[in-house]
Amino acid sequence: MPKATSDAKLLIQSLGKAYAATPTNLKIIDLYMVFAVATALIQVVYMGVVGSFPFNSFLSGILSCIGTAVLAVCLRIQVNKDNKEFKDLPPERAFADFVLCNLVLHLVIMNFLG
Amino acid sequence: MAEPESSTAAAGAGGSRLRNAFGGVLCAFTLLLIGVLAFSIRLFSVIKYESVIHEFDPYFNYRVTQFLSKNGIYEFWNWFDDRTWYPLGRVIGGTVYPGLTLTAGTIWWFVNSLNIPLSVETVCVFTAPIFSANASWATYLLTKEAKGTGAGLMAAAILAMVPSYISRSVAGSYDNEAVAIFALIFTFYLYVKTLNTGSLFYATLNALSYFYMVCSWGGYTFIINLIPMHVLLCIVTGRYSSRLYIAYAPLVILGTLLAALVPVVGFNAVMTSEHFASFLVFIILHVVALVYYIKGLLTPRLFKVAMTLVISVGLAVCFAVVAILVALVASSPTKGWSGRSLSLLDPTYASKYIPIIASVSEHQPPTWPSYFMDINVLAFLVPAGIISCFLPLSDASSFVVLYLVTAVYFSGVMVRLMLVLAPAACILSGIALSEAFNVLTRSIKCQLAKLFDDSPAASGDSSAESSSASTASANSAKNENRSEKNETAPKEKPSKKNRKKEKEVTESVPAKHKKEKKLLVLPMEASVMGILLLIVLGGFYVVHCVWAAAEAYSAPSIVLTSRSREGLHVFDDFREAYAWLSHNTDVDDKVASWWDYGYQTTAMANRTVIVDNNTWNNTHIATVGTAMSSPEKAAWEIFNSLDVKYVLVVFGGLVGYPSDDINKFLWMVRIGGGVFPHIKEPDYLRDGNYRVDAQATPTMLNCLMYKLCYYRFVETDGKGFDRVRGYEIGKKHFKLTHFEEVFTTHHWMVRIYKLKPQKNRVRGKLKKLKSGSKTSSTIAAGRKKNPWQ
């Protein structure tokens, strides 16, 4: 047991150290992702309290949060300099694709929101 | 030395650019020709008959498109149709897949805004051929992503002609599949393209194309289950990459949202079991992505520690979640799946529980000959294509193979789904043929090159020596490879002694083989024969496709023809009957018939019907079925309660038309009996056989369908010989008590009857008081007398 806890502590420490080494722009994207997922969780809790009556509103709220999180992950994948598959892709193109996809996503959300 | 090299290099580069440009133009021109081929092979029905809408379902789509073009899109979304399923009506906006009608409506609006006056009917008739041309171009794009341009062109040419696709997309077959197959292939192309390039732009386009597919056809569930299956396959075989994440995750989110936007699907997009696979794989993909990310962050030892911790905790959480999910799903009787999907997964389900689905002929399993009829030569080119996809295996080729395997399973369940198999078969056959042509033409080129260089140094010894001599004047690396291969081949044969030597040889050879792939070169005669035979095979395929398109699949089924010594007989009875209805009845009169003819009646006769081809309400159909199976009085009462004025039956006995109501009658009994237990199928069968001759049961001879079909039939030839059943009918001379015949078409194929109104009731007591002696004799007879006469 003590080995497990000390291992867990070591694990968390090394995770923290390795993560701290990532570049700032990626950390900003990660923060945005965490914010989106947190918003989704708050919405789920709210639905649990209040009930899911306008179900389309609930769906569009949840899916917009998860959708922006997913798109942020895609952006992070494409912008990450350590990623060998995307080294030819200029980050501006990645960001433009990100914006386009978000536009489509939010257009659909606004249509579905009721 | 440098200058001539660079100039030759420049000339070489210029030459190759020119060749590339020429290749591109040739490719585009071939694609154009393929599009024209796809369009024109579907025009046989327009040439042989006329530009008319075929079958049953297209008439409904045509009527909806007419409504859309007349009233605009807002009226269309909110349309409640009271001319069908009387007295229930049908919410068209919420129960129709709008893709096809919106597409045709847009084309019509666009063409008319350019002042080209095409009618809605013309646009509807020709929508299918136009979209089949688009589908062949989409097949070209998809196969190009999987294998290359040559395979793409081959696959596109094959798809343009494949009979299975022609059968559902001839000019006049204005049905959902005409547009949906194009959407299917295009969505798959965009998915594969995103997988290959990892671009979020294509992922967005993929989601939008998936939206178009959801709008068009109920078969979109195939896409949303196939793509997660492929993602799972990639993860399990270790081909996870970040491109996979970009290809799949946005599609799930955007796709679910867009699917929920379509009113027909609505919340089913998140609540039915058909979509659960996509969510499950979504979660699995995120778990895998997280694992790979953390693996990249940590050292291997720490990663192992992390794995053990996570697995122990994660398994417990997983079990809990899975238990909840299973409990939720198991609590619903169909486990969350819709009836149609269940009948696909369990082919015996429909015949046990849902007779309506089982009764449609398109939903029966196909016979073996129908595979050969529908995809012909492709049936044995497909395995070759599968093998070719494995060398080398890429994400795109594994996707195509998975698509084929699932399509083969589903086509084995329902004949209608051979249509989904057709594109997969075409893609794989295109790949196979292209690879075969590659090898054969390469062999011919090599052999020719060898022949021209070889003539001075030709030696009659083993081919190994001759080829090694030719390496002196080597002009291509292929020859070197081949010589090495031939040198190693005789060395490897006396194996046991020279095993060590072999190892060295094989070790040196793979080093070179890594740089230049081992290219197969066949002898000259074999290659030429091979190419000739393949071309002959292609010729057989083309001949079969054109024959199938012209003879088998171009019949509009609303007009029938037959050839006899006097020439061509045309049977236009259906339109004759609908025209009679529309001219000789009131606008609000209700017409009852079996559900097959509902769409045509509302579209062509413009009368309200009781049941139609949408078959959404089983009880209502069972009511009509019961009425058709009951004796006249009971049937009259049922129809009267539904406000029916006219009853329409289709009868083929005079001309030998086999798809008439008497042949469909047992289904009416089964469906009616499924809801109203007093209708029992054995009552209508004599010793288990269905007959309408003198041996038939009294229930059969007295039911409404028999009477309406065979009323006065004996007057045609004096004996009442039914040409479809092949014997004389049982009950020949009878009168109708509750119905009167108002119209029978020229060849007796459609017969229309009117319900007789109730007679004014005469009170018995009043009769007694007024006429004393008269009634005494009539009362005794009057008790038995029918008050409706």
mmCIF file of C-alpha atoms in Angstrom, chain A residues 26 28-34 36-37 65-80 83 86 94 98 102, chain B residues 198 200 240 242-246 249-250 282 285-286 289-290 293:
data_model
loop_
_atom_site.group_PDB
_atom_site.id
_atom_site.type_symbol
_atom_site.label_atom_id
_atom_site.label_comp_id
_atom_site.label_asym_id
_atom_site.label_seq_id
_atom_site.Cartn_x
_atom_site.Cartn_y
_atom_site.Cartn_z
ATOM 1 C CA LEU A 26 -1.066 24.575 -26.097
ATOM 2 C CA ILE A 28 -4.200 27.977 -23.382
ATOM 3 C CA ILE A 29 -6.050 25.557 -25.662
ATOM 4 C CA ASP A 30 -6.117 23.000 -22.823
ATOM 5 C CA LEU A 31 -7.572 25.600 -20.483
ATOM 6 C CA TYR A 32 -10.292 26.393 -23.038
ATOM 7 C CA MET A 33 -11.068 22.694 -23.313
ATOM 8 C CA VAL A 34 -11.371 22.302 -19.542
ATOM 9 C CA ALA A 36 -15.927 23.837 -22.103
ATOM 10 C CA VAL A 37 -16.167 20.454 -20.382
ATOM 11 C CA CYS A 65 -19.873 22.477 -25.117
ATOM 12 C CA ILE A 66 -18.610 19.055 -26.041
ATOM 13 C CA GLY A 67 -18.311 20.131 -29.659
ATOM 14 C CA THR A 68 -16.096 23.095 -28.883
ATOM 15 C CA ALA A 69 -13.988 20.886 -26.631
ATOM 16 C CA VAL A 70 -13.538 18.351 -29.429
ATOM 17 C CA LEU A 71 -12.670 21.047 -31.948
ATOM 18 C CA ALA A 72 -10.171 22.538 -29.507
ATOM 19 C CA VAL A 73 -8.519 19.141 -29.227
ATOM 20 C CA CYS A 74 -8.336 18.935 -33.014
ATOM 21 C CA LEU A 75 -6.756 22.360 -33.143
ATOM 22 C CA ARG A 76 -4.271 21.377 -30.470
ATOM 23 C CA ILE A 77 -3.354 18.245 -32.421
ATOM 24 C CA GLN A 78 -2.735 20.226 -35.566
ATOM 25 C CA VAL A 79 -0.815 23.059 -33.931
ATOM 26 C CA ASN A 80 1.420 20.894 -31.750
ATOM 27 C CA ASN A 83 3.282 16.092 -33.941
ATOM 28 C CA PHE A 86 1.207 17.792 -39.232
ATOM 29 C CA ALA A 94 -5.335 24.932 -38.720
ATOM 30 C CA PHE A 98 -11.075 25.523 -36.505
ATOM 31 C CA ASN A 102 -16.992 26.266 -35.063
ATOM 32 C CA GLY B 198 -6.219 14.985 -41.265
ATOM 33 C CA LEU B 200 -10.580 19.683 -40.191
ATOM 34 C CA TYR B 240 -4.626 4.777 -34.100
ATOM 35 C CA SER B 242 -4.415 11.734 -34.530
ATOM 36 C CA ARG B 243 -5.934 11.886 -38.017
ATOM 37 C CA LEU B 244 -8.389 9.230 -36.872
ATOM 38 C CA TYR B 245 -9.460 11.465 -34.019
ATOM 39 C CA ILE B 246 -9.960 14.429 -36.345
ATOM 40 C CA ALA B 249 -14.864 13.053 -33.195
ATOM 41 C CA PRO B 250 -16.231 16.164 -34.972
ATOM 42 C CA PHE B 282 -16.637 8.187 -29.218
ATOM 43 C CA LEU B 285 -11.652 6.933 -28.840
ATOM 44 C CA HIS B 286 -11.218 9.575 -26.173
ATOM 45 C CA ALA B 289 -6.352 9.304 -27.196
ATOM 46 C CA LEU B 290 -5.790 10.132 -23.540
ATOM 47 C CA TYR B 293 -1.092 11.392 -24.776
#
